[in-house]
Coordinates of C-alpha atoms in Angstrom, one line a residue:
M115 CA -64.2 38.0 120.1
S116 CA -61.8 34.9 119.4
D117 CA -61.1 32.5 122.6
P118 CA -58.0 32.8 123.7
T119 CA -57.2 29.8 125.2
A120 CA -57.7 27.7 122.0
T121 CA -54.7 25.8 120.7
Q122 CA -53.7 27.0 117.0
A123 CA -52.6 24.9 114.2
P124 CA -49.3 24.0 113.5
P125 CA -46.9 25.3 110.3
P126 CA -46.3 22.7 107.1
A127 CA -43.7 21.2 106.5
E128 CA -41.1 22.0 104.5
N129 CA -40.6 19.0 103.0
P130 CA -43.7 16.6 102.8
P131 CA -42.1 13.1 103.4
A132 CA -40.7 11.0 101.3
E133 CA -42.9 8.2 100.2
G134 CA -43.2 5.2 102.4
A135 CA -41.6 7.3 105.6
G136 CA -42.6 8.1 108.8
E137 CA -42.2 10.7 110.8
E138 CA -39.0 8.5 111.7
G139 CA -37.4 8.8 107.9
P140 CA -37.7 6.7 104.7
S141 CA -38.4 2.8 104.6
K142 CA -36.4 0.3 104.6
K143 CA -37.5 -0.8 100.9
A144 CA -37.4 2.6 100.1
L145 CA -34.0 2.7 100.8
K146 CA -32.8 -0.8 99.4
K147 CA -34.4 1.0 95.9
A148 CA -32.7 3.9 96.0
E149 CA -29.5 1.3 96.6
A150 CA -30.6 -0.1 93.7
K151 CA -31.3 2.2 91.3
A152 CA -27.6 3.6 92.1
K153 CA -25.7 0.6 92.0
K154 CA -27.2 0.0 88.2
E155 CA -26.5 3.3 87.0
A156 CA -22.9 2.9 88.3
E157 CA -22.4 -0.2 86.6
K158 CA -24.0 1.6 83.3
A159 CA -21.0 4.3 83.9
R160 CA -18.2 1.8 84.7
R161 CA -19.5 -0.3 81.2
A162 CA -19.5 3.1 79.4
A163 CA -16.2 3.8 80.3
E164 CA -15.2 0.5 79.6
R165 CA -15.8 0.3 76.6
A166 CA -14.7 4.0 75.4
A167 CA -11.0 3.0 77.3
A168 CA -11.1 -0.1 74.3
Q169 CA -12.3 1.9 71.6
A170 CA -9.3 4.3 72.7
S171 CA -7.2 1.3 72.5
Q172 CA -8.6 0.4 69.5
A173 CA -7.7 3.6 67.6
A174 CA -3.9 3.9 69.3
A175 CA -3.7 0.4 68.8
A176 CA -4.7 1.4 64.7
Q177 CA -1.6 4.0 64.8
T178 CA 1.0 1.4 65.9
E179 CA -0.2 -2.0 64.9
D180 CA -2.0 -2.5 61.4
L181 CA -4.9 -4.5 62.1
A182 CA -5.7 -5.0 58.1
K183 CA -2.3 -6.1 57.3
D184 CA -3.2 -9.8 55.6
N185 CA -6.0 -7.8 53.8
Y186 CA -3.3 -5.7 51.4
G187 CA 0.0 -6.5 49.7
P188 CA 1.4 -8.0 47.6
E189 CA -0.7 -11.6 46.4
K190 CA -1.6 -13.7 49.9
E191 CA -3.7 -16.2 48.8
Y192 CA -6.1 -16.3 46.6
P193 CA -9.4 -14.9 48.0
E194 CA -12.5 -18.0 47.7
E195 CA -15.4 -15.1 47.3
R196 CA -16.9 -15.2 44.2
E197 CA -15.4 -13.4 41.2
I198 CA -17.4 -11.8 39.0
T199 CA -16.6 -9.6 35.3
L200 CA -18.0 -6.1 35.2
K201 CA -20.1 -7.0 32.0
E202 CA -22.5 -9.4 34.4
L203 CA -22.6 -7.2 37.3
G204 CA -26.7 -6.5 38.4
E205 CA -29.5 -5.9 40.9
D206 CA -28.2 -8.9 42.5
D207 CA -25.4 -8.2 43.6
V208 CA -25.6 -5.2 45.2
G209 CA -25.0 -5.8 49.1
K210 CA -22.6 -8.7 47.7
T211 CA -18.9 -9.5 48.2
V212 CA -16.9 -10.6 45.5
V213 CA -14.0 -10.4 43.8
L214 CA -12.6 -9.1 41.1
R215 CA -9.3 -8.6 38.8
A216 CA -8.0 -5.5 37.4
W217 CA -6.2 -2.4 36.8
I218 CA -5.7 0.5 38.5
Q219 CA -6.2 3.3 35.9
N220 CA -6.8 6.0 38.8
V221 CA -6.8 7.2 42.4
R222 CA -7.9 9.7 44.3
P223 CA -6.9 10.0 48.3
Q224 CA -8.9 12.1 49.8
S225 CA -8.0 11.9 53.6
A226 CA -5.9 9.8 55.4
K227 CA -9.2 7.7 55.8
L228 CA -11.1 7.4 52.1
V229 CA -9.5 6.1 48.7
F230 CA -10.7 6.4 46.3
L231 CA -10.2 3.9 42.8
E232 CA -10.7 3.4 39.8
L233 CA -10.8 0.1 38.3
R234 CA -10.5 -1.0 34.9
E235 CA -11.0 -4.6 32.7
E236 CA -10.8 -5.9 29.8
G237 CA -11.9 -3.5 26.9
A238 CA -13.9 0.1 28.4
W239 CA -15.0 -1.4 31.4
S240 CA -14.6 0.0 34.2
I241 CA -16.0 0.9 38.3
Q242 CA -16.1 2.9 41.2
A243 CA -14.1 1.4 44.3
I244 CA -13.8 2.6 47.8
A245 CA -11.7 2.2 50.6
A246 CA -12.7 3.4 54.3
A247 CA -10.5 3.2 57.1
N248 CA -12.3 2.4 60.2
A249 CA -12.0 3.2 63.8
E250 CA -10.8 -0.3 64.6
G251 CA -8.8 -0.5 62.3
T252 CA -10.1 -3.2 60.4
P253 CA -10.8 -4.6 57.9
V254 CA -9.2 -1.5 56.4
S255 CA -6.6 0.3 58.1
R256 CA -5.1 3.7 57.6
Q257 CA -2.3 2.4 56.9
M258 CA -3.9 0.0 54.0
V259 CA -5.2 3.3 52.6
K260 CA -2.3 4.7 52.7
W261 CA -0.5 2.4 50.6
I262 CA -3.7 2.3 48.3
G263 CA -2.8 5.6 47.8
G264 CA 0.6 5.1 46.3
T265 CA 0.0 2.7 44.4
N266 CA 0.9 2.9 41.0
L267 CA -1.5 3.4 38.1
E268 CA -1.7 -0.1 35.7
S269 CA -1.0 -2.1 38.4
Y270 CA -3.1 -5.2 37.8
L271 CA -4.9 -5.8 41.4
V272 CA -7.7 -8.3 43.1
V273 CA -10.0 -7.4 45.1
V274 CA -12.3 -7.9 47.8
G275 CA -15.0 -5.6 48.7
T276 CA -19.0 -5.5 48.7
V277 CA -21.3 -4.6 45.5
A278 CA -23.0 -1.5 46.6
K279 CA -25.4 1.6 44.9
P280 CA -23.5 5.1 44.9
V281 CA -24.9 8.3 46.1
E282 CA -24.8 9.4 42.0
P283 CA -23.9 7.6 39.0
V284 CA -20.2 7.4 38.7
N285 CA -19.9 9.4 35.4
S286 CA -16.1 8.4 34.4
C287 CA -16.8 4.6 34.8
K288 CA -18.3 2.5 32.1
V289 CA -20.5 0.7 34.9
S290 CA -21.5 4.1 37.0
N291 CA -24.8 2.5 38.8
Y292 CA -22.2 0.3 41.1
E293 CA -19.4 0.5 43.1
L294 CA -17.1 -1.3 45.4
H295 CA -16.4 -1.3 48.9
L296 CA -13.2 -2.7 49.3
T297 CA -12.3 -4.8 52.0
K298 CA -9.0 -6.8 50.9
V299 CA -6.3 -5.1 48.1
Y300 CA -3.8 -7.3 46.6
L301 CA -1.5 -6.2 44.4
R302 CA -0.6 -9.2 41.3
A303 CA 1.7 -7.3 39.3
A304 CA 3.2 -3.4 39.8
A305 CA 3.8 -0.8 37.2
P306 CA 6.6 1.5 37.3
P307 CA 6.4 4.8 39.2
V308 CA 6.4 6.4 35.4
L309 CA 4.8 5.0 32.5
G310 CA 5.9 5.8 28.7
M311 CA 2.2 7.1 27.7
T312 CA -1.0 7.5 30.2
L313 CA -3.6 5.7 29.6
A314 CA -5.7 8.7 29.0
A315 CA -2.9 10.0 26.5
S316 CA -3.6 6.6 25.1
N317 CA -7.1 6.5 25.0
R318 CA -7.1 10.6 23.1
A319 CA -7.0 11.1 18.9
I320 CA -3.8 10.9 17.2
T321 CA -3.0 13.3 14.7
N322 CA 0.7 12.9 14.0
F323 CA 1.3 9.4 11.8
S324 CA 4.8 9.8 11.1
D325 CA 7.3 7.2 11.8
E326 CA 10.1 9.7 11.1
A327 CA 11.7 10.4 15.0
P328 CA 11.8 14.0 16.2
A329 CA 14.5 16.0 16.4
A330 CA 15.9 15.4 19.9
V331 CA 14.2 17.6 22.3
E332 CA 13.7 18.1 26.1
E333 CA 13.1 14.3 27.2
G334 CA 9.3 13.8 27.9
V335 CA 7.7 15.8 25.6
D336 CA 9.6 14.5 22.2
K337 CA 6.8 13.2 21.2
L338 CA 3.9 14.4 22.1
S339 CA 1.5 17.2 20.4
L340 CA -1.1 20.1 21.9
A341 CA -2.7 21.4 19.1
P342 CA -3.2 25.2 20.5
S343 CA -7.0 25.2 20.9
E344 CA -6.2 22.0 23.4
A345 CA -3.8 23.6 25.5
T346 CA -5.3 22.6 29.0
A347 CA -6.2 19.5 27.5
I348 CA -4.0 15.9 28.3
P349 CA -1.3 16.2 25.5
A350 CA -2.1 13.5 22.3
A351 CA 0.6 10.9 22.0
S352 CA 2.4 10.8 18.4
M353 CA 1.8 7.3 16.2
L354 CA 5.9 6.4 17.0
T355 CA 4.9 6.6 21.1
H356 CA 2.3 4.8 20.7
L357 CA 4.1 2.1 19.1
D358 CA 7.0 2.3 21.2
N359 CA 4.5 1.3 24.3
I360 CA 3.0 -1.2 22.7
V361 CA 1.4 -2.2 25.9
L362 CA -0.6 1.0 27.3
H363 CA -1.5 1.9 23.2
K364 CA -3.0 -1.5 23.8
R365 CA -4.7 -1.0 27.0
A366 CA -6.6 2.1 25.7
P367 CA -9.9 1.2 25.4
L368 CA -9.8 3.1 22.0
Q369 CA -7.6 -0.3 20.3
Q370 CA -9.6 -2.5 21.9
A371 CA -13.1 -1.4 19.9
I372 CA -11.1 -1.0 17.1
A373 CA -9.8 -4.7 17.8
D374 CA -12.7 -6.1 18.7
I375 CA -14.3 -4.7 14.9
R376 CA -11.8 -6.4 13.2
M377 CA -12.4 -9.5 14.4
E378 CA -16.2 -9.3 14.5
V379 CA -15.1 -8.5 10.3
K380 CA -13.6 -11.5 10.0
D381 CA -15.9 -13.5 12.1
L382 CA -18.8 -12.1 9.7
F383 CA -16.4 -13.2 6.6
R384 CA -15.8 -16.3 7.6
S385 CA -19.8 -17.1 8.5
Y386 CA -21.3 -15.5 5.2
L387 CA -19.2 -17.9 3.0
K388 CA -18.9 -21.1 5.1
E389 CA -22.9 -20.6 4.0
K390 CA -22.1 -20.6 0.4
G391 CA -20.8 -23.8 0.0
F392 CA -17.3 -22.1 -0.1
K393 CA -13.9 -24.5 1.8
E394 CA -11.3 -22.4 3.8
F395 CA -7.7 -23.9 3.0
E396 CA -3.7 -22.0 4.4
P397 CA -2.2 -20.6 2.1
P398 CA 2.0 -20.2 2.5
A399 CA 3.5 -17.1 3.1
L400 CA 6.8 -18.6 2.2
I401 CA 7.4 -19.1 -1.8
G402 CA 10.0 -19.7 -4.4
A403 CA 8.6 -16.7 -6.7
A404 CA 7.1 -13.3 -6.8
S405 CA 3.8 -14.1 -7.6
E406 CA 2.4 -11.2 -8.7
G407 CA 6.1 -9.9 -10.6
G408 CA 7.4 -7.1 -11.0
A409 CA 10.5 -5.4 -7.5
N410 CA 7.2 -5.5 -4.7
V411 CA 8.5 -8.5 -3.0
F412 CA 10.5 -9.6 -0.4
R413 CA 13.7 -11.1 -1.2
L414 CA 14.8 -13.3 2.0
P415 CA 18.0 -16.1 1.7
Y416 CA 16.3 -19.8 1.8
F417 CA 19.1 -22.4 2.5
E418 CA 20.7 -22.2 -0.8
K419 CA 18.1 -20.4 -2.4
E420 CA 16.0 -17.5 -2.5
A421 CA 12.5 -17.8 -1.3
F422 CA 9.9 -14.5 -1.6
L423 CA 7.0 -14.0 0.7
A424 CA 3.3 -14.2 -0.4
Q425 CA 2.8 -10.4 -2.3
S426 CA -0.9 -12.5 -3.0
P427 CA -2.8 -15.8 -2.3
Q428 CA -3.7 -15.7 -5.9
F429 CA -1.8 -18.7 -7.0
Y430 CA -2.9 -20.8 -4.2
K431 CA -6.4 -20.2 -4.8
Q432 CA -6.5 -20.9 -8.3
Y433 CA -4.6 -24.0 -7.1
E434 CA -7.6 -25.1 -5.2
I435 CA -9.9 -24.8 -7.9
A436 CA -7.9 -26.5 -10.2
G437 CA -7.4 -29.2 -7.3
G438 CA -11.2 -29.8 -7.4
R439 CA -12.6 -27.3 -5.1
K440 CA -15.9 -25.2 -6.1
R441 CA -15.6 -22.5 -4.1
V442 CA -13.1 -21.2 -1.8
F443 CA -11.1 -18.8 1.3
C444 CA -8.2 -17.8 3.0
I445 CA -7.6 -15.6 5.4
A446 CA -4.0 -15.0 5.7
P447 CA -1.3 -12.1 5.7
V448 CA 0.2 -10.0 2.5
F449 CA 3.5 -8.1 2.3
R450 CA 4.0 -6.0 -0.4
A451 CA 7.1 -4.5 -0.6
E452 CA 6.0 -0.5 -1.1
N453 CA 8.5 2.7 0.4
S454 CA 5.1 4.4 0.5
N455 CA 4.8 6.5 3.6
T456 CA 1.3 6.7 3.9
A457 CA -2.0 6.1 5.4
R458 CA -3.5 4.0 3.1
H459 CA 0.2 1.2 3.0
M460 CA 1.4 -1.1 5.4
T461 CA 4.1 -3.3 3.9
E462 CA 1.9 -5.9 5.5
F463 CA -1.2 -6.7 5.7
T464 CA -4.4 -8.8 6.1
G465 CA -6.3 -10.5 2.9
L466 CA -9.8 -11.8 2.6
D467 CA -9.4 -14.1 -0.3
L468 CA -11.9 -16.3 -2.3
E469 CA -12.0 -17.4 -5.2
M470 CA -14.6 -19.7 -6.9
E471 CA -16.1 -21.4 -10.0
I472 CA -17.6 -19.6 -12.4
R473 CA -21.4 -21.0 -13.9
K474 CA -21.9 -19.1 -16.7
D475 CA -21.0 -15.1 -15.9
Y476 CA -18.3 -13.4 -14.4
R477 CA -20.6 -11.2 -12.6
E478 CA -21.4 -14.6 -10.5
V479 CA -17.6 -13.6 -8.7
L480 CA -19.0 -9.4 -8.3
Y481 CA -22.1 -10.6 -6.7
M482 CA -20.7 -13.1 -4.0
L483 CA -18.3 -10.4 -2.9
E484 CA -21.0 -7.4 -2.8
G485 CA -23.1 -10.2 -1.0
V486 CA -20.5 -10.4 0.8
L487 CA -19.5 -6.8 2.1
L488 CA -22.7 -5.4 2.5
H489 CA -23.8 -8.4 4.7
I490 CA -20.4 -7.4 7.0
F491 CA -21.5 -3.4 6.9
R492 CA -25.2 -4.2 7.8
N493 CA -24.0 -7.1 11.0
I494 CA -21.2 -5.3 12.3
K495 CA -23.6 -1.8 12.9
E496 CA -25.1 -4.1 15.1
R497 CA -23.0 -6.8 16.5
C498 CA -20.5 -3.2 17.6
K499 CA -22.4 -1.5 18.7
E500 CA -20.8 0.1 21.4
Q501 CA -17.9 -0.3 20.3
I502 CA -18.4 2.3 17.1
E503 CA -20.0 4.9 19.8
L504 CA -16.7 4.6 21.6
V505 CA -14.6 4.5 17.9
R506 CA -17.1 8.2 17.3
S507 CA -16.1 10.0 20.2
I508 CA -12.8 10.4 20.0
Y509 CA -12.5 9.6 15.8
P510 CA -15.8 11.5 15.0
S511 CA -17.2 10.1 11.5
E512 CA -20.6 10.5 9.8
E513 CA -23.0 7.1 9.2
F514 CA -21.9 4.9 6.9
L515 CA -23.9 4.7 3.8
L516 CA -24.5 1.7 2.0
P517 CA -27.5 1.6 -0.7
E518 CA -30.6 0.2 -0.5
P519 CA -30.9 -3.5 -1.4
G520 CA -31.9 -3.8 -5.3
K521 CA -29.8 -0.1 -5.4
E522 CA -26.1 -1.7 -5.6
V523 CA -24.1 1.5 -7.6
R524 CA -22.3 -0.8 -10.2
L525 CA -20.4 1.2 -12.5
T526 CA -17.9 0.8 -15.5
F527 CA -14.7 2.4 -15.2
A528 CA -15.1 4.5 -18.3
E529 CA -18.6 5.9 -16.6
G530 CA -16.5 7.1 -13.0
Q531 CA -13.6 8.2 -15.5
K532 CA -17.3 10.2 -17.4
L533 CA -18.5 11.4 -14.1
L534 CA -14.9 12.6 -13.2
R535 CA -14.9 14.6 -16.5
E536 CA -18.3 16.0 -16.1
K537 CA -18.9 17.2 -12.8
G538 CA -14.9 17.2 -10.6
P539 CA -13.0 19.7 -10.8
E540 CA -11.4 21.4 -13.8
E541 CA -7.8 19.1 -13.5
F542 CA -10.0 16.1 -14.5
R543 CA -11.8 17.3 -17.6
N544 CA -9.0 15.3 -19.9
V545 CA -9.0 11.8 -17.7
S546 CA -8.5 8.5 -19.9
D547 CA -11.0 6.0 -20.1
F548 CA -7.5 3.4 -20.2
E549 CA -5.1 4.8 -17.6
D550 CA -5.5 3.9 -14.4
M551 CA -7.3 6.0 -11.2
S552 CA -4.7 8.1 -8.7
T553 CA -5.4 8.0 -5.1
V554 CA -6.6 11.4 -5.6
Q555 CA -8.7 10.7 -8.4
E556 CA -10.4 8.0 -6.9
K557 CA -11.4 9.6 -3.4
V558 CA -13.1 12.9 -5.3
L559 CA -14.9 10.2 -7.2
G560 CA -16.1 8.9 -4.0
Q561 CA -17.6 12.1 -3.0
L562 CA -19.3 12.9 -6.5
V563 CA -20.6 9.6 -6.2
K564 CA -22.2 10.2 -2.7
E565 CA -23.6 13.1 -3.8
E566 CA -25.4 11.4 -6.8
Y567 CA -26.4 8.4 -5.5
G568 CA -26.3 8.6 -1.5
T569 CA -23.8 5.9 -1.1
D570 CA -20.4 5.3 0.5
F571 CA -20.1 1.8 -0.9
Y572 CA -19.6 1.1 -4.5
V573 CA -18.1 -1.2 -7.2
L574 CA -15.9 0.2 -10.4
D575 CA -15.8 -2.9 -13.1
K576 CA -14.7 -3.0 -17.0
F577 CA -11.1 -2.4 -16.0
P578 CA -8.6 -1.1 -18.7
E579 CA -6.3 -3.9 -19.4
S580 CA -3.1 -1.6 -19.0
A581 CA -4.2 -1.3 -15.7
R582 CA -4.8 -5.3 -14.1
P583 CA -1.9 -8.4 -14.0
F584 CA -1.4 -10.6 -16.8
Y585 CA -4.3 -13.3 -15.5
A586 CA -7.5 -11.0 -15.9
K587 CA -9.4 -11.9 -18.5
E588 CA -9.6 -10.2 -20.8
D589 CA -13.3 -9.4 -22.0
P590 CA -14.1 -11.0 -25.2
A591 CA -16.0 -8.3 -26.6
D592 CA -13.3 -5.6 -26.1
P593 CA -9.9 -6.2 -25.6
N594 CA -9.1 -3.3 -23.8
V595 CA -11.2 -3.6 -20.7
T596 CA -10.2 -6.9 -18.6
N597 CA -13.9 -8.9 -16.6
A598 CA -11.8 -6.6 -13.3
F599 CA -13.1 -4.4 -10.4
D600 CA -12.7 -2.9 -7.7
F601 CA -14.9 -2.3 -4.7
F602 CA -14.5 1.6 -3.1
M603 CA -15.7 2.8 0.5
R604 CA -15.7 6.4 1.1
G605 CA -13.7 7.3 -2.4
Q606 CA -11.2 4.7 -1.2
E607 CA -10.0 1.0 -2.7
I608 CA -10.5 -2.0 -0.6
L609 CA -10.9 -4.6 -3.0
S610 CA -9.9 -6.2 -6.3
G611 CA -10.8 -9.3 -8.1
G612 CA -12.0 -10.5 -11.5
Q613 CA -12.5 -13.0 -13.9
R614 CA -9.2 -15.0 -14.0
I615 CA -7.7 -16.8 -17.6
N616 CA -8.1 -21.0 -16.9
D617 CA -7.1 -21.5 -20.5
P618 CA -3.1 -21.9 -20.9
E619 CA -2.0 -20.9 -24.3
E620 CA -4.1 -18.1 -23.6
L621 CA -2.2 -17.7 -20.0
K622 CA 0.6 -17.7 -21.8
A623 CA -0.2 -15.0 -24.8
R624 CA -0.6 -12.3 -21.9
V625 CA 1.8 -12.9 -19.9
I626 CA 3.9 -12.3 -23.0
K627 CA 1.7 -9.3 -23.4
K628 CA 2.6 -8.1 -20.5
G629 CA 6.3 -8.2 -20.9
V630 CA 6.9 -11.4 -18.4
D631 CA 9.4 -14.0 -19.6
P632 CA 7.1 -17.1 -19.5
D633 CA 9.2 -19.6 -18.6
S634 CA 10.5 -17.0 -15.8
A635 CA 10.5 -19.5 -12.3
G636 CA 7.5 -19.2 -10.8
I637 CA 5.6 -18.3 -14.0
K638 CA 6.1 -21.2 -15.7
E639 CA 4.7 -23.0 -12.8
Y640 CA 2.0 -21.4 -12.8
I641 CA 0.6 -22.3 -16.3
D642 CA 1.2 -25.8 -16.6
V643 CA -0.8 -26.1 -13.6
F644 CA -3.4 -25.3 -15.9
R645 CA -2.0 -27.3 -18.5
S646 CA -1.4 -30.6 -15.9
A647 CA -5.6 -30.9 -16.2
G648 CA -9.0 -29.5 -16.9
V649 CA -9.2 -25.9 -15.0
P650 CA -13.2 -24.8 -14.9
P651 CA -13.3 -21.0 -15.9
H652 CA -13.2 -19.2 -12.2
G653 CA -12.8 -15.5 -10.6
G654 CA -12.5 -14.0 -7.3
G655 CA -10.8 -11.3 -5.6
G656 CA -9.0 -9.7 -2.5
I657 CA -10.0 -7.8 0.4
G658 CA -8.4 -5.8 2.8
L659 CA -9.2 -6.7 6.2
D660 CA -7.3 -3.4 7.9
R661 CA -8.8 -1.1 4.8
V662 CA -12.4 -2.3 4.9
V663 CA -12.4 -1.9 9.3
A664 CA -10.2 1.7 8.8
W665 CA -12.2 3.1 6.0
Y666 CA -15.9 2.0 8.0
L667 CA -15.0 3.8 10.6
N668 CA -13.3 7.0 8.8
L669 CA -10.2 6.6 10.7
P670 CA -7.4 9.4 9.7
S671 CA -4.5 6.3 9.4
V672 CA -5.0 2.0 8.1
H673 CA -2.3 2.2 10.9
L674 CA -4.8 2.1 13.8
A675 CA -6.6 -0.9 12.2
S676 CA -4.3 -3.3 12.4
Y677 CA -2.6 -5.1 15.7
Y678 CA 0.5 -3.9 14.8
P679 CA 1.7 -1.8 11.6
R680 CA 4.6 -2.8 9.9
T681 CA 5.7 -0.1 6.8
P682 CA 8.6 0.9 5.5
K683 CA 10.8 2.4 8.6
R684 CA 8.6 0.3 11.0
L685 CA 9.3 -3.5 12.6
T686 CA 8.8 -3.4 15.9
P687 CA 8.0 -4.1 18.5
V688 CA 9.7 -7.3 18.0
S689 CA 8.6 -11.1 18.3
F690 CA 11.8 -12.7 20.2
P691 CA 13.5 -16.3 19.0
F692 CA 12.5 -18.4 22.3

């Protein structure tokens, strides 16, 4: 039994005393520590509130005051950042701020804060650009995004931005592995709200090459065509629409690719001949008499007299040889007043011409012309690889086939006619060896040569006397044919050439044989050149630059290979006399 007088233990306290606290509550040290902590939390909350208020204030200000107003709009001071071209853009540029001058070819607003652009430099060089507004409204504001989204297509811009890597390659742009994050966008030249032809339409294949204006129909659709199988595609513009909207026609990456190939062909022609000892000269376009005779010559008043536009630099090439040059060439315009409204003809084209002394045999000229063309074809394939691929993506064509070195195809005219008689269609069973070929015959023969010899490029030699001009030398062994030839690409003629007559009496006799008066203006002076001094045997040829480019690419019309095609119905765009 327990002792009733024993003292009972007190109950446990409900809350243990705070650290540093005695029986009378927290110590002063603990209280100071708690107070400091509370002040710190309060200060932190105050700063957070100030930041939130500042952000809200900036956001509100961005809605009313445009903090990025100096970063866009009409061009101000030209940016000082490093300027780049899209061709040179690389990994070392990622993260760097650059300046780009380009046309806006597409714009896609995504929201009030975000817009995507496609910017295009020369040719097909294009890149995606992004302008994104942030809460602060600078360097890009909502107003800036809205302004960019409303910029007319084909306006010219100067932009500043940071080069970045996109999340995924941008397949719609040639520069697909980089993009620009824009901070400044300045308008240097504005395009109209409505274009006469869109860039997309100008970069599509043309199917209508007529120069005739269509019958009056609803405005805006009169010059467009839409194939049934392409009912949902962008309408294709006619050649008429292209040439009536020459600026957009020439801006098309397709047309610039063709122009690049054309320039390279000229450069290869010039460089090859200079290496072979040829000297370049410049023939006149205005002449005092028709150089080829006949009616296919442009006449124009010339003070008190009549002048003509040169049908060929033929006589002037020969004058150069007579004047003491051994080998000459020129690149010059040629004019033909032929009322031929076809895909093969123009009233003005560019001629690549050469003339050279003949040492032993006229075939020296043939081999020289063959050599320069093969040089062009074999080099253009590598030099213009990207341009050729672009053209073929719009105008699909087979590879241009060349003969193996040492296996060049050279047929006589009679051999070509024989091939047509034996293997051509029934209608050519009786073609004559002494009548010139028609265009249809040439095309069929081209296909037969391709099947027989595996080449799209070949020569026809020994043309009949009846099919050649008065200055072509007859074959001494057979006066029914001449020492003259044509070159063909894909069954279409691109060159005429041969040996010229250098003896004045022989020349006069042939002029009379052709029914031309040897004392007529221009002809008499031409014959007298060979009387004035001894002129060595010589020959040459003229190449149609436009046809070489067009047939190499297998374009549907030679007009596509010309900068400004001239036809019987087309003399625009014009040059204004300032």
